[in-house]
Coordinates of C-alpha atoms in Angstrom, one line a residue:
Chain L
M187 CA 0.0 0.0 0.0
S188 CA 1.3 3.4 -0.9
T189 CA 0.2 7.0 -1.2
R190 CA 0.1 9.3 -4.1
T191 CA -0.6 13.0 -4.6
I192 CA -3.2 13.7 -7.3
A193 CA -4.9 17.0 -8.0
G194 CA -3.2 18.5 -4.9
K195 CA -4.5 15.8 -2.6
T196 CA -2.5 12.9 -1.0
V197 CA -4.6 9.6 -1.2
Q198 CA -4.0 6.0 -0.4
M199 CA -3.6 3.7 -3.5
N200 CA -2.8 0.0 -4.0
D201 CA -0.2 -1.5 -6.4
E202 CA -2.8 -1.7 -9.2
G203 CA -3.6 2.0 -9.0
F204 CA -7.0 1.7 -7.2
M205 CA -7.7 4.1 -4.4
T206 CA -8.3 2.2 -1.1
N207 CA -10.3 4.9 0.7
P208 CA -13.3 6.1 -1.4
S209 CA -13.9 9.0 1.0
E210 CA -10.6 10.6 -0.2
W211 CA -12.0 10.9 -3.7
T212 CA -12.8 14.3 -5.3
R213 CA -14.1 15.2 -8.7
E214 CA -10.7 16.8 -9.4
I215 CA -9.0 13.5 -8.7
A216 CA -11.4 11.8 -11.1
A217 CA -10.6 14.2 -13.9
E218 CA -6.8 13.7 -13.3
V219 CA -7.0 9.8 -13.2
A220 CA -9.3 9.9 -16.2
K221 CA -6.6 11.8 -18.1
E222 CA -4.0 9.1 -17.2
E223 CA -6.5 6.5 -18.4
G224 CA -6.7 8.2 -21.8
L225 CA -9.9 10.2 -21.2
P226 CA -9.0 13.9 -21.1
D227 CA -12.6 15.2 -21.4
L228 CA -15.2 13.7 -19.1
N229 CA -18.7 14.5 -20.5
T230 CA -22.1 14.3 -18.8
S231 CA -22.5 10.6 -19.8
H232 CA -19.1 9.8 -18.1
W233 CA -20.2 11.6 -15.0
K234 CA -23.6 9.9 -14.9
V235 CA -21.8 6.5 -14.8
I236 CA -19.2 7.8 -12.2
E237 CA -21.9 9.1 -10.0
F238 CA -23.9 5.9 -10.2
C239 CA -20.8 3.9 -9.3
R240 CA -20.0 6.1 -6.3
S241 CA -23.6 5.9 -4.9
D242 CA -23.9 2.2 -5.6
A243 CA -20.6 1.5 -3.9
T244 CA -21.7 3.5 -0.9
S245 CA -24.6 1.2 -0.3
S246 CA -23.1 -2.1 -1.3
G247 CA -19.5 -1.5 -0.2
K248 CA -18.0 -2.7 -3.5
S249 CA -17.6 -1.5 -7.1
P250 CA -20.5 -2.5 -9.4
T251 CA -19.8 -4.9 -12.2
L252 CA -20.3 -3.9 -15.8
R253 CA -23.6 -5.8 -15.9
R254 CA -24.8 -4.0 -12.8
I255 CA -23.9 -0.6 -14.3
T256 CA -25.7 -1.3 -17.6
T257 CA -28.8 -2.6 -15.8
A258 CA -29.0 0.4 -13.5
T259 CA -28.1 3.2 -15.9
G260 CA -29.8 1.9 -19.0
L261 CA -26.6 2.4 -21.0
S262 CA -25.7 -0.6 -23.3
T263 CA -22.5 -2.5 -22.9
K264 CA -21.5 -1.1 -26.3
E265 CA -22.0 2.5 -25.1
M266 CA -20.0 1.7 -21.9
F267 CA -17.1 0.5 -24.1
A268 CA -17.3 3.7 -26.1
L269 CA -17.3 5.8 -22.9
F270 CA -14.6 3.8 -21.1
P271 CA -12.7 1.8 -23.7
K272 CA -10.9 -1.5 -22.7
G273 CA -12.5 -2.9 -19.5
P274 CA -15.1 -0.3 -18.7
A275 CA -16.0 -1.6 -15.2
K276 CA -12.3 -1.6 -14.1
K277 CA -11.6 1.8 -15.7
V278 CA -14.7 3.5 -14.2
A279 CA -13.9 2.0 -10.8
K280 CA -10.4 3.5 -10.9
I281 CA -11.7 6.9 -11.9
S282 CA -14.4 6.8 -9.2
G283 CA -11.9 6.1 -6.5
L284 CA -13.3 2.6 -5.8
G285 CA -11.7 -0.9 -5.5
K286 CA -11.4 -3.3 -8.4
P287 CA -14.8 -4.9 -9.3
E288 CA -15.2 -8.4 -7.8
G289 CA -17.0 -9.8 -10.9
C290 CA -14.4 -12.3 -11.5
V291 CA -13.6 -14.9 -8.8
Chain J
M689 CA -43.0 -28.1 14.3
K690 CA -40.7 -25.6 12.8
K691 CA -40.3 -25.8 9.0
L692 CA -37.1 -25.6 7.1
L693 CA -37.5 -25.4 3.3
I694 CA -34.6 -26.0 0.9
L695 CA -35.0 -25.1 -2.7
G696 CA -32.8 -27.2 -5.0
A697 CA -31.4 -30.7 -4.4
G698 CA -28.1 -30.1 -6.2
T699 CA -24.7 -30.2 -4.6
A700 CA -25.3 -27.4 -2.0
G701 CA -29.0 -28.3 -1.2
T702 CA -28.3 -32.0 -0.8
M703 CA -25.3 -31.3 1.5
A704 CA -27.3 -28.9 3.5
A705 CA -30.2 -31.3 3.9
N706 CA -27.9 -34.0 5.1
R707 CA -26.0 -31.9 7.5
L708 CA -29.0 -30.1 9.0
S709 CA -31.0 -33.3 9.4
R710 CA -28.3 -34.5 11.7
L711 CA -27.9 -31.2 13.6
L712 CA -31.6 -30.3 14.0
D713 CA -33.9 -32.2 16.4
A714 CA -36.3 -34.3 14.3
S715 CA -39.1 -33.9 16.9
E716 CA -39.0 -30.1 16.4
W717 CA -38.1 -29.7 12.8
Q718 CA -39.6 -30.7 9.5
I719 CA -37.1 -30.4 6.6
T720 CA -38.5 -30.3 3.1
I721 CA -36.4 -30.1 -0.1
V722 CA -37.8 -29.3 -3.5
D723 CA -36.3 -30.1 -6.9
Q724 CA -37.8 -30.6 -10.4
H725 CA -35.3 -33.2 -11.7
E726 CA -34.8 -36.8 -10.5
T727 CA -31.2 -37.0 -11.5
H728 CA -28.2 -35.7 -9.6
Y729 CA -25.3 -34.7 -11.9
Y730 CA -21.7 -34.8 -10.9
Q731 CA -20.9 -31.5 -12.6
P732 CA -17.1 -31.6 -12.1
G733 CA -17.2 -34.7 -14.3
Y734 CA -18.5 -32.9 -17.4
L735 CA -15.0 -31.8 -18.1
F736 CA -13.8 -35.3 -18.7
I737 CA -16.8 -36.5 -20.9
P738 CA -15.7 -34.7 -24.2
F739 CA -12.4 -36.6 -24.0
G740 CA -13.9 -40.0 -23.3
V741 CA -12.3 -40.2 -19.8
Y742 CA -15.7 -40.4 -18.2
G743 CA -18.9 -41.7 -19.7
K744 CA -22.5 -40.7 -18.9
N745 CA -22.8 -43.2 -16.1
D746 CA -19.9 -41.7 -14.2
V747 CA -21.8 -38.5 -13.6
I748 CA -25.4 -39.4 -12.9
K749 CA -27.2 -40.9 -9.9
P750 CA -30.8 -40.6 -8.6
K751 CA -31.2 -37.7 -6.2
R752 CA -33.2 -39.9 -3.9
D753 CA -30.2 -42.0 -3.0
F754 CA -28.7 -39.0 -1.2
M755 CA -31.6 -37.9 0.8
P756 CA -31.4 -38.7 4.5
N757 CA -34.3 -40.4 6.3
G758 CA -36.8 -37.8 7.6
V759 CA -36.2 -35.2 4.9
H760 CA -39.2 -34.8 2.7
L761 CA -38.3 -34.6 -1.0
V762 CA -40.9 -32.9 -3.3
M763 CA -40.4 -33.3 -7.0
S764 CA -41.7 -30.2 -8.7
A765 CA -40.7 -27.0 -10.4
I766 CA -40.9 -23.8 -8.3
E767 CA -43.6 -21.4 -9.4
A768 CA -42.9 -18.5 -7.1
I769 CA -41.0 -17.6 -4.0
E770 CA -43.1 -15.3 -1.8
A771 CA -40.7 -14.2 0.8
E772 CA -42.9 -11.5 2.3
Q773 CA -45.4 -14.3 3.1
N774 CA -42.8 -16.9 4.1
R775 CA -44.1 -19.3 1.5
V776 CA -43.2 -21.0 -1.9
R777 CA -45.7 -21.9 -4.5
L778 CA -44.9 -25.0 -6.6
A779 CA -45.8 -25.9 -10.2
N780 CA -47.6 -29.0 -8.9
G781 CA -50.1 -26.8 -7.1
Q782 CA -48.7 -27.2 -3.6
T783 CA -47.9 -24.2 -1.4
L784 CA -45.2 -24.7 1.2
G785 CA -44.8 -22.4 4.2
Y786 CA -41.6 -22.1 6.0
D787 CA -39.9 -20.6 9.1
F788 CA -36.5 -20.7 7.3
L789 CA -35.7 -20.9 3.7
I790 CA -32.5 -22.0 2.0
I791 CA -32.2 -21.1 -1.7
A792 CA -29.8 -23.6 -3.4
T793 CA -31.1 -23.3 -6.9
G794 CA -27.6 -23.1 -8.4
A795 CA -26.5 -21.5 -11.7
D796 CA -27.1 -22.5 -15.3
I797 CA -25.9 -21.5 -18.7
Y798 CA -27.8 -19.1 -20.9
P799 CA -26.5 -19.3 -24.5
K800 CA -29.4 -17.2 -25.9
Q801 CA -28.1 -14.2 -24.0
T802 CA -25.3 -13.8 -26.6
P803 CA -26.4 -13.0 -30.2
G804 CA -25.4 -15.7 -32.6
L805 CA -24.4 -18.2 -29.9
G806 CA -27.4 -20.4 -29.1
E807 CA -28.8 -20.5 -32.6
D808 CA -28.5 -22.8 -35.7
E809 CA -24.9 -23.7 -35.2
W810 CA -25.3 -24.6 -31.5
G811 CA -24.4 -28.2 -31.1
K812 CA -22.6 -28.2 -34.4
S813 CA -19.6 -25.8 -34.9
I814 CA -20.5 -24.2 -31.5
Q815 CA -20.4 -26.5 -28.5
T816 CA -20.2 -26.4 -24.8
F817 CA -19.2 -28.8 -21.9
Y818 CA -21.0 -26.7 -19.3
S819 CA -24.1 -29.0 -19.4
F820 CA -24.5 -32.8 -19.4
E821 CA -26.1 -32.8 -22.9
G822 CA -23.4 -30.4 -24.2
A823 CA -20.5 -32.5 -22.9
V824 CA -21.9 -35.7 -24.4
A825 CA -22.5 -33.9 -27.8
L826 CA -19.0 -32.5 -27.7
H827 CA -17.6 -36.0 -27.2
E828 CA -19.4 -37.1 -30.3
H829 CA -18.2 -34.1 -32.2
L830 CA -14.5 -34.5 -31.2
K831 CA -14.5 -38.2 -32.3
H832 CA -14.5 -37.2 -36.0
W833 CA -13.3 -33.6 -35.8
P834 CA -10.5 -33.2 -38.4
G835 CA -8.7 -30.4 -36.5
G836 CA -8.4 -26.7 -37.0
R837 CA -8.8 -23.7 -34.7
L838 CA -10.4 -24.6 -31.4
V839 CA -11.4 -21.5 -29.6
L840 CA -12.6 -21.7 -26.0
N841 CA -14.5 -18.5 -25.0
V842 CA -15.9 -17.5 -21.6
V843 CA -18.7 -15.1 -22.2
E844 CA -18.8 -13.3 -18.8
N845 CA -17.8 -13.9 -15.2
P846 CA -18.7 -15.3 -12.7
I847 CA -18.9 -18.8 -14.1
K848 CA -19.1 -22.2 -12.3
C849 CA -15.6 -23.5 -11.7
P850 CA -13.3 -20.8 -13.1
V851 CA -10.5 -23.2 -13.7
A852 CA -12.6 -25.6 -15.9
P853 CA -11.8 -23.7 -19.1
L854 CA -8.1 -24.0 -18.5
E855 CA -8.4 -27.7 -17.7
F856 CA -10.4 -28.2 -20.8
L857 CA -7.7 -26.7 -23.0
M858 CA -4.9 -28.6 -21.2
L859 CA -6.9 -31.9 -21.6
A860 CA -7.5 -31.0 -25.3
D861 CA -3.7 -30.6 -25.7
W862 CA -3.2 -34.1 -24.3
F863 CA -6.2 -35.6 -26.1
F864 CA -5.1 -34.4 -29.6
S865 CA -1.5 -35.4 -28.8
E866 CA -2.6 -38.9 -28.0
K867 CA -4.6 -39.0 -31.3
G868 CA -1.5 -38.0 -33.1
M869 CA -3.0 -34.8 -34.5
R870 CA -1.8 -32.1 -32.1
D871 CA 0.0 -30.4 -35.1
K872 CA -3.4 -30.0 -36.8
V873 CA -5.0 -28.2 -33.9
E874 CA -4.6 -24.6 -32.7
L875 CA -5.9 -24.1 -29.1
I876 CA -7.0 -20.5 -28.2
Y877 CA -8.4 -19.2 -25.0
A878 CA -10.5 -16.0 -25.4
T879 CA -11.3 -14.7 -21.9
P880 CA -12.7 -11.5 -20.4
L881 CA -10.0 -11.7 -17.7
P882 CA -6.7 -9.9 -18.0
G883 CA -4.9 -13.3 -17.9
A884 CA -5.3 -17.1 -17.4
F885 CA -7.0 -16.9 -14.0
T886 CA -8.6 -14.5 -11.6
K887 CA -5.9 -14.3 -9.0
P888 CA -2.5 -12.8 -9.9
K889 CA 0.0 -15.5 -8.7
A890 CA -2.0 -18.4 -10.0
S891 CA -2.7 -16.5 -13.2
K892 CA 1.0 -16.1 -13.9
M893 CA 1.8 -19.7 -13.1
L894 CA -1.1 -21.1 -15.1
G895 CA -0.3 -18.6 -17.9
H896 CA 3.2 -20.1 -18.2
L897 CA 1.8 -23.6 -18.2
L898 CA -0.6 -22.7 -21.1
T899 CA 2.3 -21.2 -23.1
E900 CA 4.4 -24.4 -22.6
K901 CA 1.5 -26.4 -23.9
G902 CA 1.1 -24.2 -27.0
I903 CA -2.2 -22.7 -25.9
Q904 CA -2.7 -19.1 -26.9
V905 CA -4.4 -16.7 -24.5
V906 CA -6.5 -13.8 -25.8
P907 CA -7.1 -11.7 -22.7
E908 CA -9.7 -9.0 -22.0
F909 CA -12.0 -10.4 -24.7
M910 CA -15.5 -9.3 -23.8
I911 CA -17.7 -11.0 -26.4
E912 CA -20.5 -9.1 -28.0
R913 CA -21.7 -11.6 -30.5
V914 CA -20.9 -14.7 -32.6
D915 CA -21.0 -14.6 -36.3
P916 CA -21.8 -18.2 -37.0
E917 CA -21.6 -17.9 -40.8
A918 CA -18.1 -16.2 -40.8
K919 CA -17.2 -18.5 -37.9
K920 CA -15.8 -15.7 -35.7
I921 CA -16.4 -14.2 -32.3
V922 CA -16.6 -10.4 -32.1
A923 CA -15.8 -8.4 -28.9
Y924 CA -17.3 -5.1 -27.8
D925 CA -14.1 -3.4 -28.7
E926 CA -14.3 -4.8 -32.3
Q927 CA -11.6 -7.4 -31.7
E928 CA -12.3 -10.6 -33.6
V929 CA -11.2 -14.2 -33.2
S930 CA -12.0 -16.8 -35.9
Y931 CA -12.6 -20.4 -35.2
D932 CA -13.4 -23.8 -36.7
L933 CA -14.8 -25.1 -33.5
L934 CA -16.1 -22.7 -30.8
V935 CA -16.3 -24.2 -27.3
S936 CA -18.4 -21.7 -25.3
V937 CA -18.9 -21.2 -21.6
P938 CA -22.1 -19.2 -22.0
L939 CA -23.4 -16.6 -19.6
N940 CA -24.0 -18.2 -16.2
M941 CA -27.1 -17.0 -14.3
G942 CA -29.0 -18.0 -11.2
A943 CA -32.6 -19.4 -11.4
E944 CA -35.2 -17.2 -13.0
V945 CA -37.6 -17.8 -10.2
V946 CA -35.2 -16.1 -7.9
G947 CA -35.1 -13.0 -10.1
K948 CA -38.9 -12.9 -10.4
A949 CA -39.2 -13.0 -6.6
G950 CA -37.0 -9.9 -6.4
L951 CA -34.4 -11.9 -4.5
G952 CA -31.6 -11.7 -7.0
D953 CA -29.1 -9.3 -8.4
E954 CA -28.8 -8.6 -12.1
L955 CA -27.7 -12.2 -12.8
N956 CA -30.4 -13.7 -10.5
F957 CA -27.8 -14.6 -7.8
V958 CA -29.0 -13.9 -4.2
P959 CA -27.2 -11.1 -2.4
V960 CA -26.1 -12.5 1.0
D961 CA -23.6 -11.8 3.7
K962 CA -20.4 -13.4 2.4
H963 CA -19.5 -14.9 5.9
T964 CA -23.0 -16.2 6.9
F965 CA -25.1 -16.6 3.7
L966 CA -28.0 -14.7 5.3
S967 CA -30.0 -12.7 2.7
T968 CA -29.5 -9.0 2.8
R969 CA -33.2 -8.6 2.6
F970 CA -34.9 -11.2 4.7
A971 CA -33.8 -12.4 8.1
N972 CA -35.1 -15.9 7.6
V973 CA -33.7 -16.5 4.1
F974 CA -30.3 -17.9 3.2
A975 CA -28.6 -18.8 -0.1
L976 CA -26.0 -21.6 -0.4
G977 CA -23.8 -22.8 -3.3
D978 CA -23.8 -21.3 -6.7
A979 CA -27.1 -19.5 -6.1
A980 CA -25.4 -17.1 -3.6
A981 CA -23.8 -13.8 -4.8
V982 CA -20.6 -14.1 -2.9
P983 CA -17.1 -13.3 -4.2
A984 CA -16.0 -17.0 -3.9
S985 CA -15.7 -19.5 -6.7
K986 CA -18.9 -21.3 -7.8
A987 CA -17.5 -24.7 -7.0
G988 CA -18.5 -27.9 -5.1
S989 CA -15.6 -27.5 -2.7
V990 CA -16.7 -24.0 -1.8
A991 CA -20.3 -25.3 -1.3
H992 CA -18.9 -28.1 0.9
F993 CA -16.8 -25.7 3.1
A994 CA -19.7 -23.3 3.2
V995 CA -22.3 -25.9 4.3
E996 CA -19.9 -27.2 6.9
T997 CA -19.5 -23.8 8.5
F998 CA -23.1 -22.9 7.9
G999 CA -24.7 -25.9 9.8
E1000 CA -23.9 -25.1 13.4
N1001 CA -24.2 -21.4 12.7
F1002 CA -27.7 -21.9 11.5
V1003 CA -28.6 -24.0 14.5
R1004 CA -27.3 -21.2 16.8
Y1005 CA -29.3 -18.6 14.8
T1006 CA -32.6 -20.6 15.2
E1007 CA -31.9 -20.6 19.0
G1008 CA -31.9 -16.8 19.0
Q1009 CA -28.1 -16.3 18.9
A1010 CA -26.4 -14.0 16.4
L1011 CA -24.7 -15.6 13.4
K1012 CA -20.9 -15.8 13.5
P1013 CA -18.9 -14.6 10.5
V1014 CA -17.5 -18.1 10.0
F1015 CA -17.1 -18.6 6.2
D1016 CA -13.9 -17.3 4.8
G1017 CA -14.4 -18.1 1.1
H1018 CA -12.3 -21.2 1.2
A1019 CA -11.9 -23.0 -2.1
N1020 CA -9.8 -26.1 -2.9
C1021 CA -9.6 -27.1 -6.5
F1022 CA -7.7 -29.8 -8.4
I1023 CA -6.8 -28.6 -11.8
E1024 CA -6.3 -31.3 -14.4
S1025 CA -3.4 -30.4 -16.7
G1026 CA -3.2 -33.4 -19.0
F1027 CA -0.7 -36.3 -19.4
G1028 CA -1.7 -37.8 -16.1
K1029 CA -0.8 -34.7 -14.1
G1030 CA -2.6 -32.0 -12.2
L1031 CA -2.3 -29.0 -9.9
L1032 CA -4.0 -28.0 -6.7
I1033 CA -5.0 -24.6 -5.6
D1034 CA -6.2 -23.7 -2.1
F1035 CA -7.4 -20.1 -1.3
N1036 CA -10.0 -17.9 0.3
Y1037 CA -11.5 -14.4 0.2
D1038 CA -8.2 -12.8 1.4
T1039 CA -5.4 -15.1 0.4
E1040 CA -4.8 -15.9 -3.2
P1041 CA -3.5 -19.4 -4.3
L1042 CA 0.1 -19.9 -3.1
P1043 CA 2.7 -22.6 -3.7
G1044 CA 3.4 -25.2 -1.0
R1045 CA 2.2 -28.7 0.1
Y1046 CA -1.3 -29.8 1.1
P1047 CA -2.8 -30.9 3.4
M1048 CA 0.3 -31.9 5.4
P1049 CA 2.9 -29.1 5.5
G1050 CA 6.1 -30.1 3.6
V1051 CA 4.7 -33.6 2.9
G1052 CA 1.6 -33.2 0.8
P1053 CA 0.9 -35.6 -0.9
F1054 CA -0.5 -32.9 -3.0
T1055 CA 1.5 -30.0 -4.5
L1056 CA 0.1 -26.6 -4.5
L1057 CA 0.3 -24.5 -7.7
E1058 CA 2.7 -27.1 -9.2
E1059 CA 2.0 -30.0 -11.5
S1060 CA 2.3 -33.5 -10.1
E1061 CA 0.9 -37.0 -10.6
A1062 CA -0.5 -37.1 -7.1
N1063 CA -2.8 -34.2 -7.9
H1064 CA -4.1 -36.0 -10.9
W1065 CA -5.0 -39.0 -8.7
G1066 CA -6.5 -36.6 -6.2
K1067 CA -8.8 -35.2 -8.9
L1068 CA -10.0 -38.7 -10.0
M1069 CA -10.4 -39.8 -6.3
F1070 CA -12.5 -36.7 -5.8
K1071 CA -15.4 -38.3 -7.7
W1072 CA -15.6 -41.1 -5.2
M1073 CA -15.4 -38.6 -2.3
Y1074 CA -18.1 -36.5 -3.9
W1075 CA -20.7 -39.4 -4.1
H1076 CA -19.7 -41.1 -0.9
I1077 CA -18.7 -38.3 1.5
L1078 CA -19.4 -34.8 0.4
L1079 CA -23.0 -35.1 -0.8
K1080 CA -24.0 -37.0 2.3
G1081 CA -22.8 -34.0 4.3
K1082 CA -20.1 -36.0 6.1
E1083 CA -17.0 -34.2 7.3
L1084 CA -13.7 -34.5 5.5
P1085 CA -10.5 -34.8 7.7
L1086 CA -9.7 -31.3 6.4
P1087 CA -10.4 -27.9 8.1
A1088 CA -13.3 -25.9 6.5
Q1089 CA -11.4 -22.7 7.0
M1090 CA -8.3 -22.1 5.0
S1091 CA -4.9 -22.6 6.7
M1092 CA -1.7 -20.9 5.9
V1093 CA 0.3 -23.9 7.2
G1094 CA 2.4 -25.5 4.4
K1095 CA 2.1 -22.5 2.1
W1096 CA 4.9 -20.3 1.0
S1097 CA 3.9 -16.7 0.7
K1098 CA 7.0 -15.6 -1.3

């Protein structure tokens, strides 16, 4: 476990680049991490997904799977891949300051 | 009389019925178990059928043979689970009330959920070994298959037995070598995972093993559709993999009746506490085995360890005590790797599979995360243990919770 300073804030992060304390997250951090993930401009659709993931994780204690996101937001999997290319659930979890989704065990 | 109702007489349901019938006082409790099918399938055996190692009779027995005296078995499909009213309506017209409900309705494959998969070519150039019928059909198909590109694709996780796809490919490597046609066969594994397995150390180790055996891994392949005419699978990110024979592990979902009852998640698996199996919605409903939405492997060994820890915890709960967080996600899986060898992995929620010896530290006889002949015999012996010990809810001389003894963490 290590710490990292992003967008002027020091946060805890694991080896895979996932934040380990969701309460340290800010929207500025999201924008910065998104940039590193190849998404320089987050639009309203991106934020809709990020906000869903944040609120879902607050109640469930874990990152939602891709299927959970598409079921809840009404976005198709295809649209999710367009918004967050290459592993949407993982990417959005990272940007949202949440742990790696547990979909695969 | 207090009523315990178990839905599903598969691996978890049968083990729970056996264990609880011993733990609960028969003068106070009436245990009923419901299932629609007479036959119990040894699902781990499906893997061996396509290669002719097991035949049909190795994997089927009547469910009734495994029901303890005093447990009432009802053969019927389930119409509706009405958890608010503490009752279940059956397709045969009966309505069963309960004080406690255990949902053990398992997981099944849904090929029609992927466009192009479960259509005209299903059972021809598209096959599966994730069902009894599928495994038997694939055996017939492989008998006369001339060779080509065999692509194994996992549609989406979680699936039953996450190591089975790897075992299938390693057994295929052995099978085609024995037939003298390995040079005519390409083996490709297209998986949504970033590597061969879900846990980093095992993924690396198993990845190496696949490379040695000439099996190509296509990672992060999230299938969108099959093009059965062009014989290719297409991913959401436009990646394509062509095949001559597609062996599919279709989407795995829980029972539809669970979803209709509002008790399931988006895949119809039941959200429960991962240490106690108590439903997050109802204080008298539990889910065991594949039906439960817990971050543990959907595997018989997990169901066994789960039921073993669940039994006494359940009794305590019915006596008004709080449930203890006893289940640690323990899984113990033999991985058949072909040519008379196998591996063994032992892990839980917090500890990934590590190398070492099992169950006796330094001695084994089984080797963890390393190929050996002993592991292969362990895997074959497991069938006997399943029918004679596990299903009957008897205890193994192994701890239900994972132990670090005998494992090397570095």
